[in-house]
Short mmCIF file of C-alpha atoms and ligand atoms in Angstrom, two decimals:
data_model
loop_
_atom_site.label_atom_id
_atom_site.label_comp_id
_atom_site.label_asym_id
_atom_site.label_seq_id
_atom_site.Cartn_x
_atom_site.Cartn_y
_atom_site.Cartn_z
CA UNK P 1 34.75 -41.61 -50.49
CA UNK P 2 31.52 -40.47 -51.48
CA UNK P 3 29.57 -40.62 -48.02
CA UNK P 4 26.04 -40.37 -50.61
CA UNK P 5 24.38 -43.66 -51.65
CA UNK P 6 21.07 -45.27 -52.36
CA UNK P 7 19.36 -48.47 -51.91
CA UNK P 8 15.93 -49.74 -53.10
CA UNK P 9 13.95 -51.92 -50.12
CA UNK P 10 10.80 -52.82 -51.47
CA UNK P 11 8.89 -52.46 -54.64
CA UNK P 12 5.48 -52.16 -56.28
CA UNK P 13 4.47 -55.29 -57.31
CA UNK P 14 3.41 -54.88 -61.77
CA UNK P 15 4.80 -51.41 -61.23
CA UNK P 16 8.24 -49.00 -61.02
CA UNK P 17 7.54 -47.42 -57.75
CA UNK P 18 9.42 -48.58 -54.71
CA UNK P 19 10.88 -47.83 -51.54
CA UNK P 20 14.40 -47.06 -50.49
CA UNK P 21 17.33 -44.69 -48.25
CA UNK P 22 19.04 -41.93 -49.74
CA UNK P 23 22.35 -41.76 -47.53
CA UNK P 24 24.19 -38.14 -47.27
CA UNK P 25 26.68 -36.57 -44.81
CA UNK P 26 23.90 -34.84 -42.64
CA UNK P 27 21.62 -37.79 -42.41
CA UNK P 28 19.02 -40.17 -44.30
CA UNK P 29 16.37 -39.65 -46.10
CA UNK P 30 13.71 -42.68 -46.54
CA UNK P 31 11.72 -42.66 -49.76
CA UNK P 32 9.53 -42.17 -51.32
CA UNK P 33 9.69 -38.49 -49.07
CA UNK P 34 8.23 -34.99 -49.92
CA UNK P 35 10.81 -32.57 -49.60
CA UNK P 36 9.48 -29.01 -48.57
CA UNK P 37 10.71 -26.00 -50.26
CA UNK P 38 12.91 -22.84 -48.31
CA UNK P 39 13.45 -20.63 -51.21
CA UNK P 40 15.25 -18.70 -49.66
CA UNK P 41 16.87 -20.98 -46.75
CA UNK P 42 13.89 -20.75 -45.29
CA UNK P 43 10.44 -22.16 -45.20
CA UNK P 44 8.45 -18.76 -45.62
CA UNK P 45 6.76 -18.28 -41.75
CA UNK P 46 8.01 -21.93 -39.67
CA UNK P 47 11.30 -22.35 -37.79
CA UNK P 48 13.02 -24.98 -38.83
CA UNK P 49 12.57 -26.65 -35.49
CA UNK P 50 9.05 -26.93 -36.61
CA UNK P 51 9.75 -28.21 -40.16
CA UNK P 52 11.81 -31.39 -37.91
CA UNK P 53 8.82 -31.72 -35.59
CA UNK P 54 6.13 -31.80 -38.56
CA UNK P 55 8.23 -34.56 -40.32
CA UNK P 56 10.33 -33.03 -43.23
CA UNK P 57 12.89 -35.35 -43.70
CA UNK P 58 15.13 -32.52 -45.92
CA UNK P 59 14.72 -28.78 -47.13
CA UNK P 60 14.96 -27.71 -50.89
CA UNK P 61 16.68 -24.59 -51.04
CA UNK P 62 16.98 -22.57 -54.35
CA UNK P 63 20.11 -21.93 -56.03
CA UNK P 64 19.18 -18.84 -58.54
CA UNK P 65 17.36 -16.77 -55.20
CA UNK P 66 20.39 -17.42 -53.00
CA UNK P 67 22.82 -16.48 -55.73
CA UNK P 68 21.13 -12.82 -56.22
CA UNK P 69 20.47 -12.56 -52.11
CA UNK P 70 22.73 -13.29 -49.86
CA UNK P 71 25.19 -14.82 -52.57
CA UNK P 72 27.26 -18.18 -52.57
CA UNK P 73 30.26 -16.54 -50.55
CA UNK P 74 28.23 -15.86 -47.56
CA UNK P 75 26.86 -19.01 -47.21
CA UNK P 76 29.82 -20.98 -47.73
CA UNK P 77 31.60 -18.48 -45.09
CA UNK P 78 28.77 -19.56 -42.98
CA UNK P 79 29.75 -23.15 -43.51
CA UNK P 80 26.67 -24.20 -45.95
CA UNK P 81 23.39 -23.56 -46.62
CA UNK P 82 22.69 -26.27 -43.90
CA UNK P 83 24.65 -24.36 -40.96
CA UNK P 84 23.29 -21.03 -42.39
CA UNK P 85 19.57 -21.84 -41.50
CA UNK P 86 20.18 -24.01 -38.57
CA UNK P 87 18.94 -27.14 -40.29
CA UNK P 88 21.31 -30.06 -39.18
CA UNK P 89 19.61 -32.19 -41.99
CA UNK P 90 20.36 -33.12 -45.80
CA UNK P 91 19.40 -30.55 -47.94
CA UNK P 92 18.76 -29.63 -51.91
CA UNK P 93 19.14 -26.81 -53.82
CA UNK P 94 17.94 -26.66 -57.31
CA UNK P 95 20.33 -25.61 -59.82
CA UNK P 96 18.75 -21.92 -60.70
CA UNK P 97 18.16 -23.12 -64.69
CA UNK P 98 14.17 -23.47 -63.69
CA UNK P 99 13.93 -19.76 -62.19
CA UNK P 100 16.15 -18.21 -64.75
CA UNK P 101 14.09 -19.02 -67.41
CA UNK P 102 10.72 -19.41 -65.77
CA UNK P 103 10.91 -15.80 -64.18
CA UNK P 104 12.35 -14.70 -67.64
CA UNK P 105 9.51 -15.98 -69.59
CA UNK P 106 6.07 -16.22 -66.97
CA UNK P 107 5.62 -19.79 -67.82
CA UNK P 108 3.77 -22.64 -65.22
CA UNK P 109 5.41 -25.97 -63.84
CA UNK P 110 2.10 -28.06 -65.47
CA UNK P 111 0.15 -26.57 -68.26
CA UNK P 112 -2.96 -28.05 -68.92
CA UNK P 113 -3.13 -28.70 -72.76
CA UNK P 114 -5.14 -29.84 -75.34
CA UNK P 115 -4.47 -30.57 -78.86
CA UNK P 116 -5.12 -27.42 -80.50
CA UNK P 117 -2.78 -25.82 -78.00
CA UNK P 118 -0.80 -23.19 -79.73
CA UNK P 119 2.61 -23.84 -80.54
CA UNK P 120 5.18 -21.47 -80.22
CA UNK P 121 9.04 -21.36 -79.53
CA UNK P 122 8.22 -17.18 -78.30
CA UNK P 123 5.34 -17.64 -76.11
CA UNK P 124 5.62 -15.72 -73.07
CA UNK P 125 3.13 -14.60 -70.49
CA UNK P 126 0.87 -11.54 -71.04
CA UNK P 127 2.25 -8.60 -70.20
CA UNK P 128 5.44 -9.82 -69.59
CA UNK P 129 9.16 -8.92 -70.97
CA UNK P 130 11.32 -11.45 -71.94
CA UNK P 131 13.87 -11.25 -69.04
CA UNK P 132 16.27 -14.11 -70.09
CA UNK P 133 18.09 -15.06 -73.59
CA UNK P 134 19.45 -18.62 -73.88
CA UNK P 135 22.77 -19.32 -76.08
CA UNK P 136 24.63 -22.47 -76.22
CA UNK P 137 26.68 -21.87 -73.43
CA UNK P 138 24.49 -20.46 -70.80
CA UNK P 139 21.41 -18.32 -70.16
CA UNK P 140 21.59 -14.08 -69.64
CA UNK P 141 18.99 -12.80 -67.84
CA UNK P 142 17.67 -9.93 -65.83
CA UNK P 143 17.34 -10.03 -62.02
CA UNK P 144 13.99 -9.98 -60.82
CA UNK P 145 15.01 -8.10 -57.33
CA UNK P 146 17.14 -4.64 -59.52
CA UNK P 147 17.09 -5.61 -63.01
CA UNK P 148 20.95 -6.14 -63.03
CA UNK P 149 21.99 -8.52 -65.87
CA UNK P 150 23.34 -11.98 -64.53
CA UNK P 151 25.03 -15.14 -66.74
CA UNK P 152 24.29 -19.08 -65.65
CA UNK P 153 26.44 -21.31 -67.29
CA UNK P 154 26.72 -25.05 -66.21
CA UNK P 155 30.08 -24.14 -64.61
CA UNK P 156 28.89 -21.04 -62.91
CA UNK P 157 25.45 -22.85 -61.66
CA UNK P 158 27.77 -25.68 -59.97
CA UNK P 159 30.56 -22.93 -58.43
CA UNK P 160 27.27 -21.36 -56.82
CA UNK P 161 25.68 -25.16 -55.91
CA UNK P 162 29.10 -26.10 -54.09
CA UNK P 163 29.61 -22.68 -52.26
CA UNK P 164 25.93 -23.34 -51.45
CA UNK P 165 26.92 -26.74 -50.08
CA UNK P 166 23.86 -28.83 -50.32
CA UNK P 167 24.33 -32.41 -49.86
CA UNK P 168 22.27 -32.95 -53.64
CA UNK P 169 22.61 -30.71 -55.69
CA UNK P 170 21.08 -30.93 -59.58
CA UNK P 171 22.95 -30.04 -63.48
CA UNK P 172 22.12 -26.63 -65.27
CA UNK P 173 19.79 -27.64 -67.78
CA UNK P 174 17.62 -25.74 -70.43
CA UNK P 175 13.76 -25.73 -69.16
CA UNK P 176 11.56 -25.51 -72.22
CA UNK P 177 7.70 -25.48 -72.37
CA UNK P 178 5.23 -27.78 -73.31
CA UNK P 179 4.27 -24.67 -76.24
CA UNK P 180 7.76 -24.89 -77.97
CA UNK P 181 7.71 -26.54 -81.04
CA UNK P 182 9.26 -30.07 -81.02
CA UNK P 183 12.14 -29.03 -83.45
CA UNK P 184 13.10 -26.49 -80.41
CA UNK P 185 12.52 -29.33 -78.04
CA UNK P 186 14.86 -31.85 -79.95
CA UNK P 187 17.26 -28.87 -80.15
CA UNK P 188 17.27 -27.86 -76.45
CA UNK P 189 17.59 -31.67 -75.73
CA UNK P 190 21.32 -31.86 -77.10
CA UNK P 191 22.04 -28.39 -75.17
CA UNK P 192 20.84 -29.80 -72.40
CA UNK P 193 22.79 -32.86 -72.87
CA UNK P 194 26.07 -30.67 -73.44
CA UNK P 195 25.54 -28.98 -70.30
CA UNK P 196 25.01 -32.19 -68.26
CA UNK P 197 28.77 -33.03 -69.56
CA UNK P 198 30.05 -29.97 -68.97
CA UNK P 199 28.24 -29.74 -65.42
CA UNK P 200 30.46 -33.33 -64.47
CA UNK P 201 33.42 -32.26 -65.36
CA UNK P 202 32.98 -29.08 -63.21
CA UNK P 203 31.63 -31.16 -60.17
CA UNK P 204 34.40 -33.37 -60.39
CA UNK P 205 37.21 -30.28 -60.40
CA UNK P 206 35.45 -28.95 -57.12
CA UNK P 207 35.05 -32.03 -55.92
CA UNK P 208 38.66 -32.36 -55.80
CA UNK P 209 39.76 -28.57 -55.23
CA UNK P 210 37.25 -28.90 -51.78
CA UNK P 211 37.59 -32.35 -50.68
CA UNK P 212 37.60 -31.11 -47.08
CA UNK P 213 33.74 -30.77 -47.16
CA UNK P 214 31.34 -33.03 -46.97
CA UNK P 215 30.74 -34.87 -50.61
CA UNK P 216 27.77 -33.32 -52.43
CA UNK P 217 25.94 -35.23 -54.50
CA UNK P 218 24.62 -34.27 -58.01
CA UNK P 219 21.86 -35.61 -60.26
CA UNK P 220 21.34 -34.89 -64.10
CA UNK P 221 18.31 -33.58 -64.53
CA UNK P 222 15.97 -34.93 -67.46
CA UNK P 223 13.85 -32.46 -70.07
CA UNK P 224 12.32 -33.88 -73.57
CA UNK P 225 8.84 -32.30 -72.70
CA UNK P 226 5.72 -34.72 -73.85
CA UNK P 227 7.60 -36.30 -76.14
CA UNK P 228 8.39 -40.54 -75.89
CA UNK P 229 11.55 -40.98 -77.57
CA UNK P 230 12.75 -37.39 -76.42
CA UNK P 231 11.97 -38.34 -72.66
CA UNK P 232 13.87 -42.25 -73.28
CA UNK P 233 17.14 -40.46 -74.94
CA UNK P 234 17.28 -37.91 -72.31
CA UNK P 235 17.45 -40.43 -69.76
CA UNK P 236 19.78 -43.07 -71.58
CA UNK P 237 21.90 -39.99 -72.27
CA UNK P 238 22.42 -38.74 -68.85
CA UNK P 239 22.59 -42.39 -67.23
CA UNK P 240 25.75 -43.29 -69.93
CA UNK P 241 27.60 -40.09 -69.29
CA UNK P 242 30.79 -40.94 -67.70
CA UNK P 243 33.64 -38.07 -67.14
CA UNK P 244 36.61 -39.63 -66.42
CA UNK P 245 34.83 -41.18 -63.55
CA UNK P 246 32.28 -38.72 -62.64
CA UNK P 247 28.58 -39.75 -63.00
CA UNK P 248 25.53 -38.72 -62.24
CA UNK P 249 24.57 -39.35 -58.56
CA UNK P 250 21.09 -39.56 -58.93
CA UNK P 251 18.30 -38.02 -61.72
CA UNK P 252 16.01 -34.81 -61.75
CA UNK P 253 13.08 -35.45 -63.58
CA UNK P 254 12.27 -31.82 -64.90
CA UNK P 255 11.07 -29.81 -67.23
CA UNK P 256 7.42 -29.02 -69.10
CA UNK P 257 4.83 -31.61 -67.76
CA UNK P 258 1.48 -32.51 -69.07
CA UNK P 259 -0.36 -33.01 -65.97
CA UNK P 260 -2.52 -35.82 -67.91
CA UNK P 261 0.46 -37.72 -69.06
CA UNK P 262 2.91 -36.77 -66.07
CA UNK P 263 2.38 -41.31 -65.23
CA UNK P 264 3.71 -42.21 -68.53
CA UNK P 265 6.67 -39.29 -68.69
CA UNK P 266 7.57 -40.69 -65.04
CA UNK P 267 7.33 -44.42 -66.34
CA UNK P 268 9.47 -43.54 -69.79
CA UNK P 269 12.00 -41.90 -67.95
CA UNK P 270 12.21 -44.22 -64.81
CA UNK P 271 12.12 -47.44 -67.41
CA UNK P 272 15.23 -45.84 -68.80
CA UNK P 273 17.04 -45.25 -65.46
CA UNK P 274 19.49 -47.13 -63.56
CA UNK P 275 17.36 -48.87 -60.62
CA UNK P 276 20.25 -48.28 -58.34
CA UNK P 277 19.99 -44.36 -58.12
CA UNK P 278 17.43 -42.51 -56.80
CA UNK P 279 15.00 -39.90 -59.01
CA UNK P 280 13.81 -36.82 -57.69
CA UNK P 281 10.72 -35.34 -59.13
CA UNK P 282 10.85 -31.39 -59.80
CA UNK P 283 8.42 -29.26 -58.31
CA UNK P 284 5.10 -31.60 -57.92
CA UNK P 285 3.15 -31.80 -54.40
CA UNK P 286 -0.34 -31.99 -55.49
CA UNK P 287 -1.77 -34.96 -54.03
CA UNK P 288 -2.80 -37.06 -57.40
CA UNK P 289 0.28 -35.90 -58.88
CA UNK P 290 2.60 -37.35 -55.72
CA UNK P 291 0.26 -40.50 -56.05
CA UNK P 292 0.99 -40.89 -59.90
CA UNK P 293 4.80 -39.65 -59.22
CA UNK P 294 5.68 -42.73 -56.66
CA UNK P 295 3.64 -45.03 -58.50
CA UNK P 296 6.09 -44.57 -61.46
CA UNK P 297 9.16 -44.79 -60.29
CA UNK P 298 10.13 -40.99 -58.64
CA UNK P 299 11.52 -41.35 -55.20
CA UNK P 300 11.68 -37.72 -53.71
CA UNK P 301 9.59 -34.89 -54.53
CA UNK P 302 9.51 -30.97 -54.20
CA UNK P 303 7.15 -28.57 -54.40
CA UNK P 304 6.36 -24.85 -53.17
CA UNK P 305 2.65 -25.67 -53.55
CA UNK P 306 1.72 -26.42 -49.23
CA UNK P 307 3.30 -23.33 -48.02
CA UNK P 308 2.45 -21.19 -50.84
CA UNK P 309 -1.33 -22.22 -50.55
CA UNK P 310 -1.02 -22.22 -46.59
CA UNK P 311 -0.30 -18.32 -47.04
CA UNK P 312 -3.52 -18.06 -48.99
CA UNK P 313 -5.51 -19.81 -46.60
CA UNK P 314 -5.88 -22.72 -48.92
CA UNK P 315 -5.17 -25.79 -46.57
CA UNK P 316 -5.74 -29.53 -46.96
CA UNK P 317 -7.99 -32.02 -45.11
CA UNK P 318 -9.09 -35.66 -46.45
CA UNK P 319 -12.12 -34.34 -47.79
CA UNK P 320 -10.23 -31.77 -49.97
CA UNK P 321 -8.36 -28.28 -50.00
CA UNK P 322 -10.94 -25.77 -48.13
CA UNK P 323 -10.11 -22.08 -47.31
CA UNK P 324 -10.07 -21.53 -43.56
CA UNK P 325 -11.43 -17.17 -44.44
CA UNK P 326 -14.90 -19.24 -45.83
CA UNK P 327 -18.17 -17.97 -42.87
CA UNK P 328 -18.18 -21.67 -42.18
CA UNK P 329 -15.24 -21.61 -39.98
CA UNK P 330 -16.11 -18.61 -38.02
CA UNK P 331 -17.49 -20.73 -35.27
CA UNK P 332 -15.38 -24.20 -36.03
CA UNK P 333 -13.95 -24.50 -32.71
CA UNK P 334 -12.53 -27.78 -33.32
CA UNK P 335 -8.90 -28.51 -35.33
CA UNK P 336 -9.03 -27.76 -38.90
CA UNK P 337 -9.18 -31.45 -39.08
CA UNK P 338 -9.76 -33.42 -36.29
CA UNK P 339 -7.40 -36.36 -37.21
CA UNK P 340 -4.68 -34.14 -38.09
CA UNK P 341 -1.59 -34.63 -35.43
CA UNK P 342 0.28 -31.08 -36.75
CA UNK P 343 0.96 -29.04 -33.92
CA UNK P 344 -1.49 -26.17 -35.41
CA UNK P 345 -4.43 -28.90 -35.14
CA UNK P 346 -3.23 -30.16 -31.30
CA UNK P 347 -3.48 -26.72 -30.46
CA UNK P 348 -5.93 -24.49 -32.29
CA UNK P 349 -9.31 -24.19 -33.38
CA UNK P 350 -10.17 -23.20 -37.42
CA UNK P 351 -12.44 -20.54 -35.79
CA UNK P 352 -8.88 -19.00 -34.23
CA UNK P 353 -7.04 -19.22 -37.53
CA UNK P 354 -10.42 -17.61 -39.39
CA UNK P 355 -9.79 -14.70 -37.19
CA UNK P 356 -6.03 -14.62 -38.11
CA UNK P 357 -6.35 -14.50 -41.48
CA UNK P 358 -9.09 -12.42 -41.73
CA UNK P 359 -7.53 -10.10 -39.20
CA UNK P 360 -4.28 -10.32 -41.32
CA UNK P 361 -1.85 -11.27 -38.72
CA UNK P 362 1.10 -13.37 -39.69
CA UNK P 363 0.64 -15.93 -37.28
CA UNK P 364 -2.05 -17.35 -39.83
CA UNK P 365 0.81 -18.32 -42.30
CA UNK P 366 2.88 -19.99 -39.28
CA UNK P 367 0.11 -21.87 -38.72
CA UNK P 368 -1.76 -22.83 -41.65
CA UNK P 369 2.01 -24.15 -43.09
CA UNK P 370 3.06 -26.10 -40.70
CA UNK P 371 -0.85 -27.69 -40.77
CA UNK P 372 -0.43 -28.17 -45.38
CA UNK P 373 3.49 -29.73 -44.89
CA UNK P 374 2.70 -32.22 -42.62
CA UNK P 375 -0.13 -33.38 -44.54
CA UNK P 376 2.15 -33.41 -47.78
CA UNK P 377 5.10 -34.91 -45.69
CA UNK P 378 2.60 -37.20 -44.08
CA UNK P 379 0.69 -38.45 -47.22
CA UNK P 380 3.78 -39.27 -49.19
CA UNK P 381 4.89 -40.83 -45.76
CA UNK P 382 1.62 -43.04 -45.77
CA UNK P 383 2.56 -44.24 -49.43
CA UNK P 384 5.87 -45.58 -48.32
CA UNK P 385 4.52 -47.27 -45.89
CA UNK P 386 2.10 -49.29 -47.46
CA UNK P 387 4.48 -50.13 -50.37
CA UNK P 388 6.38 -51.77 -47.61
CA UNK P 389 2.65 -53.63 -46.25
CA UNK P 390 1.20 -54.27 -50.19
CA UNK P 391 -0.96 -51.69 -49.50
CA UNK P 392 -0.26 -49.16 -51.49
CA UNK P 393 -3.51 -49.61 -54.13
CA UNK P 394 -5.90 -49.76 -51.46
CA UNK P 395 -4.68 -46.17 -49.70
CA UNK P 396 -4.30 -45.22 -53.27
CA UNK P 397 -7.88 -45.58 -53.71
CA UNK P 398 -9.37 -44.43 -50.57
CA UNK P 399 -7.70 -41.24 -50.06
CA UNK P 400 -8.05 -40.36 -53.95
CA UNK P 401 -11.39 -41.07 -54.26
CA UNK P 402 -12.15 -38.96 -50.16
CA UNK P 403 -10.40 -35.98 -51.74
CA UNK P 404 -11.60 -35.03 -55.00
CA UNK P 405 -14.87 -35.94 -54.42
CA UNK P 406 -17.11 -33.19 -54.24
CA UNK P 407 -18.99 -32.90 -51.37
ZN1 LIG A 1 -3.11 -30.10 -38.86
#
């Protein structure tokens, strides 16, 4: 029995988005739901304990950093990645083909682009070595933590996901860029399609070889960069692949995206997709990017963005990202927002986390995270909820047009 399953509750009227329950052994997850990020089974400065209080509903581990540190074995000894960080929850871990090649190569999640953009198929960041090499049958590349060479292949990348044990896990897939050329894109597209069907049949043999742990779930995950009809094959592709029984569980919509056309790539791919399985957005959590994401059809979401910015100071309010180091805060002693209900804002003043920061004590990232993920966790929270009340347009449109308004 699979013990994972999905169902849609109520939907946008005129549009794709709608919400829904993911089931999985360790618990439910209502959509649409941000899901924060623990690298490294662990949500950089907040106990888990915190991550439950503040709302997370699941943690997003990552498959290529736990492979290199502590490794699959340990963490399956441990009895999952879930056990390992004392999170009784459902959890993710990406499938390491992002990292491997993103590390490799120094490229960004969303490139803004124009139309004289260069093109390339060997663009790679200043100043940076080429630390990966993709073949048909898997990607080389060079650690980032000793420089030791390393080989993904779809088979490898789902032996690490199940020793891993996440309850979703998603297919090794080629990550291109939105500067490769669209011959390479078209190319990559059929690798990545390859993989997908070599990535079932390996779920399905360790499946079976460890049916004494809890069923893991695994979604396809969906690359064709800006392109229409690359985006609308990708998912028809991955939806009709059928291994002697084993399908996709669910769909990661990844790869190279446009920022300004990230609505339509949702809406081609989610058009294409079966309604009864649920699509997980790769590594967005900016706020008009989460409102544009559930609009068009993506149910869960990831992103490293709250925490990473949280460390920098950068934190949210409804009137816009401000950074808590700026004079102005100094003498703020009042919450960073007052109708913020995160434990940092029922407890501390901005003027006390100016200090922290500014006196470089680590408290300041403890507290300034849990503050950004529960207003991530929170917002897409809010959007859920007024799907369900038909009021999803209206929120839309007042906290859009509070935030990016300059004040
Ligand atoms: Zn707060």
């Amino acid at each position: 029995m699979s013990q994972f399953s999905f169902n849609v509750n109520t939907r946008i009227e005129g549009a794709l988005g709608r919400t829904g329950q993911i089931s999985t052994p360790h618990g439910a997850i209502s959509t649409p739901a941000f899901i924060p990020v623990g690298t490294k089974a662990t949500v950089k400065s907040v106990l888990p304990e915190s991550m439950k209080e503040l709302g997370a509903q699941a943690l997003l581990a990552n498959a290529y950093h736990l492979y290199l540190q502590p490794g699959p074995d340990i963490v399956d000894e441990a009895g999952g990645l879930g056990a390992f960080m004392n999170w009784p929850g459902p959890t993710f871990t990406d499938s390491g083909g992002f990292q491997v090649l993103s590390l490799g190569v120094g490229f960004k999640k969303v490139i803004a682009m124009d139309e004289k953009t260069f093109r390339s198929d060997e663009v790679i960041a200043d100043k940076k070595e080429r630390l990966a090499h993709v073949d048909d049958d898997g990607v080389t590349f060079k650690s980032h933590l000793d420089g030791s060479m390393h080989r993904f292949t779809p088979e490898i990348s789902l032996q690490i996901q199940h020793k891993l044990g996440a309850d979703i896990m998603f297919a090794f897939d080629e990550c291109t860029t939105l500067h490769n050329t669209r011959g390479y894109q078209q190319k990559s597209l059929e690798r990545t399609r390859l993989w997908a069907k070599r990535c079932l049949v390996e779920h399905g043999r360790l499946t079976a070889e460890r049916s004494h742990k809890p069923y893991q779930a695994l979604f396809g995950v969906l690359q064709g960069a800006q392109y229409e009809d690359l985006r609308r094959k990708a998912a028809r592709d991955l939806a009709g692949l059928n291994e002697d029984g084993i399908t996709f569980d669910g769909f990661g919509l990844g790869g190279a995206l446009d920022k300004a056309k990230l609505g339509e790539i949702v809406g081609w791919l989610c058009e294409e997709l079966p309604e009864d399985k649920p699509r997980h957005l790769l590594g967005i959590g900016e706020p008009d990017d989460l409102f544009v994401g559930v609009e068009n059809g993506a149910d869960t979401f990831d992103c490293v963005a709250p925490s990473r910015q949280a460390r920098t100071s950068a934190v949210f309010t409804k009137d816009g990202r401000v950074n808590l180091t700026n004079a102005k805060f100094q003498r703020k002693f009042a919450p960073i927002s007052e109708d913020c209900d995160c434990y940092t804002c029922t407890h501390y003043t901005a003027a006390y986390l100016n200090h922290l920061f500014k006196a470089k004590e680590m408290l300041a990232s403890t507290l300034a995270t849990i503050h950004n993920e529960r207003f991530i966790v929170t917002l897409v929270d809010r959007m859920r909820q007024t799907i369900e009340s038909g009021e999803f347009y209206d929120f839309k449109a007042e906290f859009l047009g509070r935030f990016y308004t300059k004040k």
